C-alpha cells in the first residue's frame, strides 16, 4: 500500500509543477541551449574519433602486419639494402615496397578531373603473409579483353608491368571496373594501366602493381620506398633495429606509427574544434541561469508561502537545482541524439575531414562511443547545474516575510570583492604556461578564468562607470542611472549573458581578422612573381609529379620572360614520431626580402667555410628546437651522413603546420644531385601577355615530349583570391557561433529584465501614483537597460580583446606553431557593441511593458 503524499509534497505539486508547465516555453529554450551545446560537442567528438579510427585502420591495412618498417628520411633508398636485411637471421620475411602517390583518370578526361591515387608496388610472392588485404584478386577472364590479356592464359596477368588492381574507393572514384583502362601521371606524362583485379584494402583510393612494373612506370629503377619486416619468433624490435646497423637516413619504426603521427599532428586541430563547439554549451549555461532567475523571481511569493508552511532554505535550494538538473538531463539526452544525427550527416557529406585536411580520401562510418556519450551528457548536466546555482542560492536566501509583501530582490550583495580580480590574475598567469602534450590546456583554462573573472567584476564595473557619469537633468534618466548604479549587484544577472557572449564574439572576430590580415600579408611576400606554373594540383604529390630542368631552361629563353626560377619541394623525416617536414630548395638572393622572416636573424657571415645555411619555419622552432644559430642535421640522402646546417633565421609559414626548411637551390643541388622541380615562378616583361605565354610554354612542353595540358598556371591575384576564399569558408562556422552566442546572451538579458520588472511591480505602481506616465516608466526601464547593456558592452569588449590576445599569441602558436599580428577591426567591433546595446535597450523596454500598466498601480494595494 502506497503512503499518502505529505502536505508539503502536495504543496510542491500545487505551486511548482504548474508553474513549470505554464512557463514551458522558457524552460524549453533553456533545454534547447543545452541540447545545442551537447549536440555540437558530441558530434565533433564522434566525427573526429570515427575519422581517426578509420584512418588508422586504413594505414594498418596498407602497411600490413609487419613488425618493423624501414623507410628513408627522404625519397627512397637503394634496393641493395633489401638483400642484406632479408638475409639477417632475425628477419623471417622482408617485403620490398615501391610507394608513390600520383593522379589518375579515365582516358580522354580533362586533367582537372584526375583524382589522387596511391600506388603500391609489391612482390606478391613474399607480401601475402604481411599484407593479405593488399593481395590482388584477379578478375574473371571474361572481364579482361583477350587482345589486352597477352599471350598467356591469364595466370600471369597480375604480374604484367601495365597491370593494376584497385580497391573499392579507387574503383568508385574513377568510375571503372576490371577490364577498363586508366591513365596515371608520372611527371608531365600519362602512363596507361589496365585494371585487372581488385584488392580488399579500405581507406582512400589505392592501386596495387607488381613491384617491377611500378618501378618502370614511375622511373624508380633500383629504388624502394620501404621494407616491411616480419621478425622471427622471440626477436625484439629494439634489438633488431640495433643489429641491422641501418645506413644513415634510413629508420625503422612500427607500422602503426603512421596513424599515431597523424593523430599527433591533428590533435590540436581536433581539440580546438571541440573547444569551439563547447562555446555553445558555455553560453547555454548563462541562458539556464537567466531562465531560472526569471522563474525564481516570478515564484518569490510562492517560495515564501512554502517557507511559511515548512519548506526550509535547503529544500528551496534543492528544488531549483532539481529543475536545472531536469533541464540538463532532457537537454543532454536530446543533444546526444541530435549530435549522433549531425555526425552521421557530416560523415556522409564531408567525409570526416571537417576542413582540416588531416584525413584526405577517408570516408569513415559512424562509430558511436558510450564513453563519449556519458562524458558529454554529463557536461550538459553540469552546465545546467552551474547555470542554476545562483538562482537556487537566491531562492535559498529568500526572506519569506518580505517576499510575501513583494519586497524581495533578485540577486544581492555579499559576494567577495576579490573573486573577480583574483580570477583575472589567475587567468593571466595560466596564459603564460607551456602547452600540455602539444595542447594549450592552460590557455583554455586562462580564457575561462578571464571570462568568469570579468563577469564577477560586473557589479564593481557598473558602479565605477555609472558613478563617473554626470548626473542627468531629466528625472527619468536620473532615476534610471541611479537605480542601475545602486542596484548594481542585480546587473550580474541582467548582463552576464551579454558579457559572456559578446566577449566570445569579440575574441573570435579579432582572432579571425588578425589571422586573415596576417595571411594576406604573408601571401604578398611569398608570391612575388608575375606568374606561377606547376603540374596540375601537384602541391601535395612531390615524388612523381615534378618538372624537369630542361623545361625551365626552355622557358627562360621564351620572349616576354625576364626571369624564371624553379622550386623543389620534398618530404623529409627528421623524427619518426612526427610527420615529415617540407624541404624547400629555391634561389635566395636576399632572404630578408624573399622570406617573411620573424625575429632576429643569424648573420650569414658567421657561417664557417663549407657550412650550409638554412631558414626554418616557426614550427621547426617548437617541434625541433631549431632556433637561429643552432645546428640542424638534415638526412638529405639515404646512405649518406646527415648534412649539418646552421639555422640562419625563422620565417612565417601558414601552409605547413608540420614544419619547413629552406635551402638555397645551389646548396641543395650540390648536396643531393636532385635537379627536379615542383613549381616555377616567372617574372614577365611589361609587354608580355600571360595567355600568350601560357600557350607558348605548353607548346614548349609538347616539343620536349611532355603533355603541356598537365601544366597549371596561376597569377598571384588568383592564388590570393582562392586562398582567402578557402580561409573564409573554413571560418564560416565561427560567424554562425557568434550569432548563436549573441542571440543566447540577448535572450538571457530579456529574461533577466523580465525577472526584475516582475519583482518591481509595486515600485512602478508607486511611480504611477507619484505622477509618472506609462511612457516615462518605460523610458526609465529602457534607460536602465541602455545603461547596463552599455556597461556590459564595454566590459565584454575589454574581456573579448583580452581573450583574443590569448587566442592570437598563445593558443594559435601552441596549437599550430605559427604566429600572427594582432589586429583590431574597429568598425566591426563598434557595430557589434552598438547592436548589443540597441538590442539590450529594446529588450528592457519590451520587458517593462507588461509591468508598467494598470496591474502595477493596483499592486500597491497589496501593502495596504
Coordinates of N, CA, C and O in Angstrom, one line a residue, residues 737-812:
X737 N 28.6 30.7 -34.9 CA 28.7 30.6 -33.5 C 28.6 31.9 -32.8 O 28.0 32.1 -31.7
X738 N 29.1 33.0 -33.4 CA 29.0 34.3 -32.9 C 27.5 34.7 -32.8 O 27.0 35.3 -31.8
X739 N 26.8 34.5 -33.9 CA 25.3 34.8 -33.9 C 24.6 34.0 -32.9 O 23.7 34.6 -32.2
X740 N 24.9 32.7 -32.7 CA 24.2 31.9 -31.7 C 24.5 32.5 -30.3 O 23.7 32.6 -29.4
X741 N 25.8 32.8 -30.0 CA 26.2 33.3 -28.7 C 25.5 34.6 -28.4 O 25.0 34.8 -27.3
X742 N 25.5 35.6 -29.4 CA 24.8 36.8 -29.1 C 23.4 36.7 -28.9 O 22.8 37.3 -28.0
X743 N 22.7 35.8 -29.7 CA 21.3 35.5 -29.5 C 21.0 35.0 -28.1 O 20.0 35.4 -27.5
X744 N 21.8 34.0 -27.7 CA 21.6 33.5 -26.3 C 21.8 34.5 -25.3 O 21.0 34.6 -24.3
X745 N 22.8 35.4 -25.5 CA 23.1 36.4 -24.5 C 21.9 37.4 -24.4 O 21.5 37.8 -23.3
X746 N 21.4 37.8 -25.5 CA 20.3 38.8 -25.5 C 19.0 38.2 -25.0 O 18.3 38.8 -24.3
X747 N 18.8 36.9 -25.3 CA 17.6 36.2 -24.7 C 17.8 36.2 -23.2 O 16.8 36.4 -22.4
X748 N 19.0 35.9 -22.7 CA 19.2 35.9 -21.3 C 19.0 37.3 -20.7 O 18.4 37.4 -19.6
X749 N 19.4 38.3 -21.4 CA 19.1 39.7 -20.9 C 17.7 40.0 -20.8 O 17.2 40.6 -19.8
X750 N 16.9 39.6 -21.8 CA 15.5 39.8 -21.8 C 14.8 39.0 -20.6 O 13.9 39.6 -19.9
X751 N 15.2 37.8 -20.4 CA 14.7 37.0 -19.3 C 15.0 37.7 -17.9 O 14.2 37.7 -17.0
X752 N 16.3 38.2 -17.8 CA 16.7 38.8 -16.6 C 15.9 40.1 -16.3 O 15.5 40.3 -15.2
X753 N 15.7 40.9 -17.3 CA 15.0 42.2 -17.1 C 13.5 41.8 -16.8 O 12.9 42.5 -16.0
X754 N 13.0 40.8 -17.4 CA 11.6 40.4 -17.1 C 11.5 40.0 -15.7 O 10.5 40.3 -15.0
X755 N 12.5 39.3 -15.2 CA 12.5 38.9 -13.8 C 12.5 40.1 -12.8 O 11.8 40.1 -11.8
X756 N 13.4 41.1 -13.2 CA 13.5 42.2 -12.3 C 12.2 43.1 -12.3 O 11.8 43.6 -11.3
X757 N 11.7 43.3 -13.5 CA 10.5 44.2 -13.5 C 9.3 43.5 -12.9 O 8.4 44.2 -12.3
X758 N 9.2 42.2 -12.9 CA 8.1 41.5 -12.2 C 8.3 41.7 -10.7 O 7.3 41.8 -10.0
X759 N 9.5 41.7 -10.2 CA 9.7 42.0 -8.8 C 9.5 43.4 -8.4 O 9.6 43.8 -7.2
X760 N 9.4 44.3 -9.4 CA 9.3 45.7 -9.1 C 7.9 46.3 -9.5 O 7.8 47.5 -9.7
X761 N 6.9 45.5 -9.5 CA 5.6 46.0 -9.9 C 5.1 47.1 -8.9 O 4.5 48.1 -9.3
X762 N 5.4 46.9 -7.6 CA 5.0 47.9 -6.7 C 5.7 49.2 -6.8 O 5.2 50.3 -6.6
X763 N 7.0 49.1 -7.2 CA 7.8 50.3 -7.5 C 7.2 51.1 -8.6 O 7.0 52.3 -8.6
X764 N 6.8 50.4 -9.7 CA 6.2 51.0 -10.8 C 4.9 51.6 -10.5 O 4.5 52.7 -10.9
X765 N 4.1 50.9 -9.6 CA 2.8 51.4 -9.2 C 3.0 52.7 -8.4 O 2.2 53.6 -8.5
X766 N 4.0 52.7 -7.5 CA 4.3 53.9 -6.7 C 4.6 55.1 -7.6 O 4.2 56.2 -7.4
X767 N 5.5 54.8 -8.6 CA 5.8 55.9 -9.6 C 4.6 56.4 -10.3 O 4.4 57.6 -10.6
X768 N 3.6 55.5 -10.6 CA 2.4 55.9 -11.2 C 1.6 56.8 -10.3 O 1.0 57.8 -10.8
X769 N 1.5 56.4 -9.0 CA 0.8 57.3 -8.1 C 1.5 58.6 -7.9 O 0.8 59.6 -7.6
X770 N 2.8 58.7 -8.1 CA 3.5 60.0 -8.0 C 3.4 60.8 -9.2 O 4.0 61.9 -9.3
X771 N 2.8 60.3 -10.3 CA 2.6 61.1 -11.5 C 3.4 60.7 -12.7 O 3.2 61.4 -13.7
X772 N 4.1 59.6 -12.6 CA 4.9 59.2 -13.8 C 3.9 58.5 -14.8 O 3.0 57.7 -14.4
X773 N 4.0 58.9 -16.0 CA 3.1 58.2 -17.0 C 3.7 56.9 -17.4 O 4.9 56.6 -17.1
X774 N 2.9 56.1 -18.1 CA 3.4 54.8 -18.5 C 4.6 54.9 -19.5 O 5.6 54.2 -19.4
X775 N 4.6 56.0 -20.3 CA 5.7 56.2 -21.2 C 6.9 56.6 -20.5 O 8.0 56.1 -20.8
X776 N 6.8 57.4 -19.4 CA 8.0 57.7 -18.6 C 8.6 56.5 -17.9 O 9.8 56.3 -17.7
X777 N 7.7 55.6 -17.4 CA 8.1 54.4 -16.7 C 8.9 53.5 -17.7 O 10.0 53.0 -17.4
X778 N 8.3 53.4 -18.9 CA 9.0 52.6 -19.9 C 10.4 53.2 -20.3 O 11.3 52.5 -20.5
X779 N 10.4 54.5 -20.3 CA 11.7 55.2 -20.6 C 12.7 55.0 -19.5 O 13.9 54.8 -19.8
X780 N 12.2 54.9 -18.3 CA 13.1 54.6 -17.2 C 13.7 53.2 -17.3 O 14.9 53.0 -17.1
X781 N 12.8 52.3 -17.6 CA 13.3 50.9 -17.7 C 14.2 50.7 -18.9 O 15.3 50.1 -18.8
X782 N 13.9 51.4 -20.0 CA 14.8 51.3 -21.2 C 16.1 52.0 -20.9 O 17.2 51.6 -21.4
X783 N 16.1 53.1 -20.1 CA 17.3 53.8 -19.7 C 18.2 52.9 -18.9 O 19.4 52.8 -19.1
X784 N 17.5 52.1 -18.0 CA 18.3 51.2 -17.2 C 18.9 50.1 -18.1 O 20.1 49.7 -17.9
X785 N 18.1 49.6 -19.0 CA 18.7 48.6 -20.0 C 19.8 49.2 -20.8 O 20.8 48.5 -21.0
X786 N 19.7 50.4 -21.3 CA 20.8 51.0 -22.0 C 22.0 51.2 -21.2 O 23.2 50.9 -21.6
X787 N 21.8 51.6 -19.9 CA 23.0 51.8 -19.0 C 23.7 50.5 -18.7 O 24.9 50.4 -18.8
X788 N 22.9 49.5 -18.4 CA 23.5 48.2 -18.0 C 24.1 47.5 -19.2 O 25.3 47.0 -19.2
X789 N 23.4 47.5 -20.4 CA 24.0 46.8 -21.5 C 25.2 47.6 -22.1 O 26.1 47.1 -22.7
X790 N 25.1 49.0 -21.9 CA 26.3 49.8 -22.3 C 27.5 49.4 -21.6 O 28.6 49.2 -22.1
X791 N 27.4 49.3 -20.2 CA 28.5 48.9 -19.4 C 28.9 47.5 -19.8 O 30.1 47.1 -19.9
X792 N 27.9 46.6 -20.0 CA 28.2 45.2 -20.4 C 28.9 45.2 -21.7 O 29.8 44.3 -21.9
X793 N 28.5 46.0 -22.7 CA 29.2 46.0 -23.9 C 30.7 46.5 -23.8 O 31.6 45.9 -24.4
X794 N 30.9 47.5 -23.0 CA 32.3 47.9 -22.8 C 33.1 46.8 -22.0 O 34.2 46.6 -22.4
X795 N 32.5 46.2 -21.0 CA 33.2 45.2 -20.3 C 33.4 44.0 -21.2 O 34.5 43.3 -21.2
X796 N 32.4 43.6 -22.0 CA 32.5 42.5 -23.0 C 33.6 42.8 -24.0 O 34.3 41.9 -24.4
X797 N 33.6 44.1 -24.5 CA 34.7 44.4 -25.4 C 36.1 44.3 -24.8 O 37.0 43.7 -25.4
X798 N 36.2 44.8 -23.6 CA 37.5 44.6 -22.9 C 37.9 43.2 -22.7 O 39.1 42.8 -23.0
X799 N 37.0 42.4 -22.2 CA 37.2 41.0 -22.0 C 37.5 40.3 -23.3 O 38.4 39.4 -23.4
X800 N 36.8 40.6 -24.4 CA 37.0 40.0 -25.7 C 38.4 40.3 -26.2 O 39.0 39.4 -26.8
X801 N 38.8 41.5 -26.1 CA 40.2 41.8 -26.5 C 41.2 41.1 -25.7 O 42.2 40.5 -26.3
X802 N 41.0 41.0 -24.4 CA 41.9 40.2 -23.6 C 41.9 38.7 -24.0 O 43.0 38.1 -24.1
X803 N 40.8 38.1 -24.2 CA 40.7 36.7 -24.7 C 41.4 36.6 -26.0 O 42.0 35.6 -26.3
X804 N 41.1 37.6 -26.9 CA 41.7 37.5 -28.3 C 43.3 37.5 -28.2 O 43.9 36.9 -29.0
X805 N 43.8 38.2 -27.2 CA 45.3 38.2 -27.1 C 45.7 36.8 -26.7 O 46.8 36.4 -27.2
X806 N 45.0 36.1 -25.8 CA 45.4 34.8 -25.5 C 45.2 33.9 -26.7 O 46.1 33.0 -27.0
X807 N 44.1 34.0 -27.5 CA 43.9 33.2 -28.7 C 45.0 33.4 -29.7 O 45.6 32.5 -30.3
X808 N 45.4 34.7 -30.0 CA 46.3 35.0 -31.0 C 47.7 34.7 -30.6 O 48.5 34.1 -31.4
X809 N 48.1 35.1 -29.4 CA 49.5 35.0 -29.0 C 49.9 33.7 -28.2 O 51.0 33.5 -27.9
X810 N 48.8 32.9 -27.8 CA 49.1 31.7 -27.0 C 48.5 30.5 -27.7 O 49.2 29.5 -28.0
X811 N 47.2 30.5 -27.9 CA 46.5 29.3 -28.4 C 47.0 28.9 -29.8 O 47.4 27.8 -30.0
X812 N 47.1 29.9 -30.7 CA 47.5 29.6 -32.1 C 49.0 29.1 -32.1 O 49.3 28.1 -32.8

